[in-house]
Amino acid sequence: MGLSSREYKLMLDTDRFVGDVGTCRPRVSDFWADICEKLGDEVDAKGKLDVLKPKKQRDVFFLDTEGTDLYRLSNLVFRMRRPLGSDGPWSTTLKFRHGDRLLAAAQTFHSGDDEDIKFEEDVKAMPPAGTPRFWALFSRSVEAEFDDEAEPATVGDCLDPYEDFGKISLPPRNAKVFRVGDLRIREHVFEGGRLKLSEDVSAECALILWWNEKSHPNPAAAEFSFRFDLEDGEASAGAVRNAWAAMTILCASPWVNPTGPTKTALVYGAAEV
C-alpha cells in the first residue's frame, strides 16, 4: 500500500496557551503570526488558524489492557472520539504505528470499507544536537463506527469492527480494557493556515490543543502540524526541501518545545512508536 500523505509535527510549549479554548484564541493567533514572520520569504504562509469545524472539536479517549498490551506488544493504538456534546455514535480508529515503513504497509486489517484506510508518514522533531534532527513513523489506520452505547469492555469488543489481522500478535480477546491513563480529553483543532511548499503543493496546517477534563484547566498538550498529500507515495524535491526548511526554522521558535512529550507519550507515559 502506497503512502497517501506526509505530516510534519512539532510539540509546543503548553505554558504559552493558558486557559480554555476561548482565552487561548489570541495566543493561537500570536503563534501563527510568529510562524509567518519566521518563515519569511523561505516558505509562504497563508490564511490563519481558527476553530472552523464543529466535528473537529471532540471528546477523545484511548482504550487498552491494564498493561497496555495493544500498544506495547501489538503496536496498536485504539482511539474513540466524537464531537463535543454529542450523544451519537463514537468514531473509532485502530492504528498500527511503527518506524518500519514496510512493516506498517504490510498490515492487512480493515473494517470493510477501503475509503476508511489511511497509510501516512509522520515526521517529528527530536531534540537538536547542533542542528535539528527529524525522525519518521509510519501508520496504517482504519476508522469504524461504534454504535453501542456501552463503552467497549474487552479487547474483543474493541476489535469487533475490524477483521483480517494477519500475523499481528494480539492480547486475548477476553482481556479487559480501560481508559489509558484514566484520560478523557477535550480536543480542539485550529485550522485554516497553509504553507505553500511549491507551485503545486500546499500543506494544510493545524494546531491541536488537548485538555484533560480531570486535571489542570490549562492545555495538557499542544501540537502544530502541516501535511500534504502524496502522489503514488512521492512528492517533488522542491516541496520536500521547503518542508524540511520550514521544520528547521520552526524548531528554533520559542513556541516550540523540542523535548515536550508527544500526544501519544502523554497518553501512554512513553512513546516507543
XYZ file of N, CA, C and O in Angstrom, residues 3 5 7 9 69-77 94-107 109 118-124 135-141 167-169 264 271-273:
196
model
N 2.068 5.209 0.427
C 1.803 6.303 1.354
C 0.868 7.323 0.712
O 1.047 7.707 -0.445
N 0.026 10.377 2.456
C 0.345 11.731 2.881
C 1.560 11.724 3.790
O 1.955 10.687 4.335
N 3.024 14.113 7.106
C 2.663 15.154 8.069
C 3.859 15.444 8.965
O 4.480 14.532 9.509
N 5.239 17.266 12.414
C 4.645 17.603 13.706
C 5.680 18.189 14.655
O 6.811 17.707 14.730
N -1.220 -3.680 26.514
C -0.645 -4.695 25.631
C -0.909 -4.412 24.151
O -0.092 -4.774 23.291
N -2.070 -3.817 23.836
C -2.312 -3.482 22.436
C -1.211 -2.568 21.918
O -0.684 -2.762 20.821
N -0.843 -1.578 22.709
C 0.168 -0.608 22.292
C 1.578 -1.177 22.378
O 2.347 -1.106 21.417
N 1.915 -1.753 23.512
C 3.310 -2.131 23.753
C 3.703 -3.454 23.092
O 4.874 -3.654 22.761
N 2.760 -4.359 22.911
C 3.085 -5.655 22.318
C 2.637 -5.777 20.864
O 3.253 -6.500 20.088
N 1.555 -5.072 20.509
C 0.998 -5.222 19.160
C 1.184 -3.987 18.293
O 0.791 -3.997 17.124
N 1.760 -2.914 18.857
C 1.957 -1.650 18.119
C 0.640 -1.064 17.624
O 0.588 -0.408 16.570
N -0.430 -1.304 18.379
C -1.745 -0.809 18.004
C -2.221 0.261 18.987
O -2.022 0.144 20.201
N -2.848 1.279 18.452
C -3.498 2.322 19.249
C -4.986 2.268 18.924
O -5.376 2.286 17.744
N -8.406 2.415 14.732
C -7.379 1.445 15.094
C -6.168 1.740 14.222
O -6.262 1.769 12.996
N -5.036 1.977 14.875
C -3.842 2.434 14.165
C -2.652 1.547 14.511
O -2.374 1.296 15.680
N -1.984 1.075 13.489
C -0.711 0.370 13.656
C 0.388 1.370 13.354
O 0.459 1.917 12.251
N 1.285 1.600 14.323
C 2.346 2.593 14.149
C 3.697 1.919 14.312
O 3.896 1.120 15.241
N 4.621 2.266 13.423
C 5.944 1.649 13.503
C 6.945 2.489 12.729
O 6.581 3.225 11.801
N 8.216 2.369 13.094
C 9.268 3.054 12.368
C 9.660 2.357 11.082
O 10.393 2.930 10.261
N 9.193 1.130 10.883
C 9.497 0.360 9.671
C 8.354 0.553 8.670
O 7.242 0.046 8.863
N 8.631 1.278 7.590
C 7.595 1.560 6.598
C 7.036 0.288 5.976
O 5.813 0.148 5.785
N 7.898 -0.663 5.670
C 7.440 -1.889 5.020
C 6.547 -2.711 5.938
O 5.560 -3.303 5.497
N 6.901 -2.736 7.228
C 6.082 -3.486 8.181
C 4.708 -2.847 8.327
O 3.690 -3.541 8.371
N 4.677 -1.524 8.398
C 3.387 -0.835 8.512
C 2.546 -1.053 7.253
O 1.332 -1.265 7.332
N 3.204 -1.017 6.091
C 2.474 -1.198 4.834
C 1.937 -2.615 4.682
O 0.951 -2.839 3.969
N 2.575 -3.569 5.337
C 2.196 -4.974 5.176
C 0.956 -5.354 5.987
O 0.429 -6.462 5.818
N 0.484 -4.458 6.863
C -0.687 -4.791 7.663
C -1.932 -4.875 6.789
O -2.054 -4.143 5.797
N -5.362 -5.394 8.230
C -6.656 -5.263 8.903
C -7.478 -4.138 8.255
O -6.941 -3.153 7.744
N -6.096 4.594 5.902
C -5.076 5.601 5.611
C -3.700 5.008 5.897
O -3.525 4.275 6.873
N -2.747 5.349 5.047
C -1.362 4.961 5.277
C -0.528 6.236 5.178
O -0.376 6.802 4.085
N -0.015 6.690 6.314
C 0.579 8.014 6.410
C 1.958 7.958 7.063
O 2.258 7.034 7.827
N 2.752 8.980 6.765
C 4.059 9.149 7.379
C 4.030 10.395 8.253
O 3.592 11.462 7.819
N 4.481 10.249 9.494
C 4.627 11.377 10.412
C 6.102 11.686 10.582
O 6.901 10.783 10.897
N 6.475 12.944 10.396
C 7.846 13.386 10.611
C 7.857 14.264 11.852
O 7.124 15.260 11.919
N 8.671 13.884 12.835
C 8.688 14.588 14.122
C 10.087 15.091 14.427
O 11.079 14.538 13.972
N 12.714 12.437 12.759
C 12.555 11.000 12.577
C 11.124 10.727 12.138
O 10.240 11.551 12.350
N 10.930 9.602 11.488
C 9.643 9.299 10.881
C 9.005 8.064 11.504
O 9.682 7.120 11.906
N 7.682 8.094 11.588
C 6.870 6.943 11.941
C 5.847 6.734 10.843
O 5.395 7.693 10.202
N 5.463 5.489 10.641
C 4.503 5.141 9.605
C 3.283 4.505 10.263
O 3.413 3.681 11.172
N 2.127 4.902 9.813
C 0.913 4.384 10.443
C -0.118 3.975 9.401
O -0.339 4.686 8.413
N -0.692 2.814 9.647
C -1.862 2.365 8.895
C -3.037 2.480 9.850
O -3.049 1.829 10.913
N -4.007 3.300 9.526
C -5.142 3.498 10.427
C -6.442 3.215 9.696
O -6.579 3.488 8.495
N -0.776 -11.667 10.881
C 0.109 -12.264 11.876
C 0.388 -11.352 13.070
O 1.326 -11.587 13.817
N -0.434 -10.312 13.263
C -0.249 -9.468 14.437
C -0.532 -10.296 15.683
O -1.562 -10.971 15.780
N 0.377 -10.252 16.637
C 0.171 -10.928 17.915
C -0.722 -10.066 18.794
O -0.341 -8.957 19.185
N 0.919 10.972 22.011
C 0.990 9.538 22.341
C 1.707 9.306 23.644
O 1.272 8.506 24.489
N 6.578 6.869 24.493
C 6.172 6.674 23.103
C 7.258 5.945 22.337
O 8.123 6.557 21.741
N 7.218 4.615 22.403
C 8.168 3.841 21.597
C 7.818 3.959 20.124
O 8.672 3.949 19.263
N 6.505 4.066 19.819
C 6.053 4.220 18.434
C 4.994 5.323 18.392
O 4.466 5.718 19.397
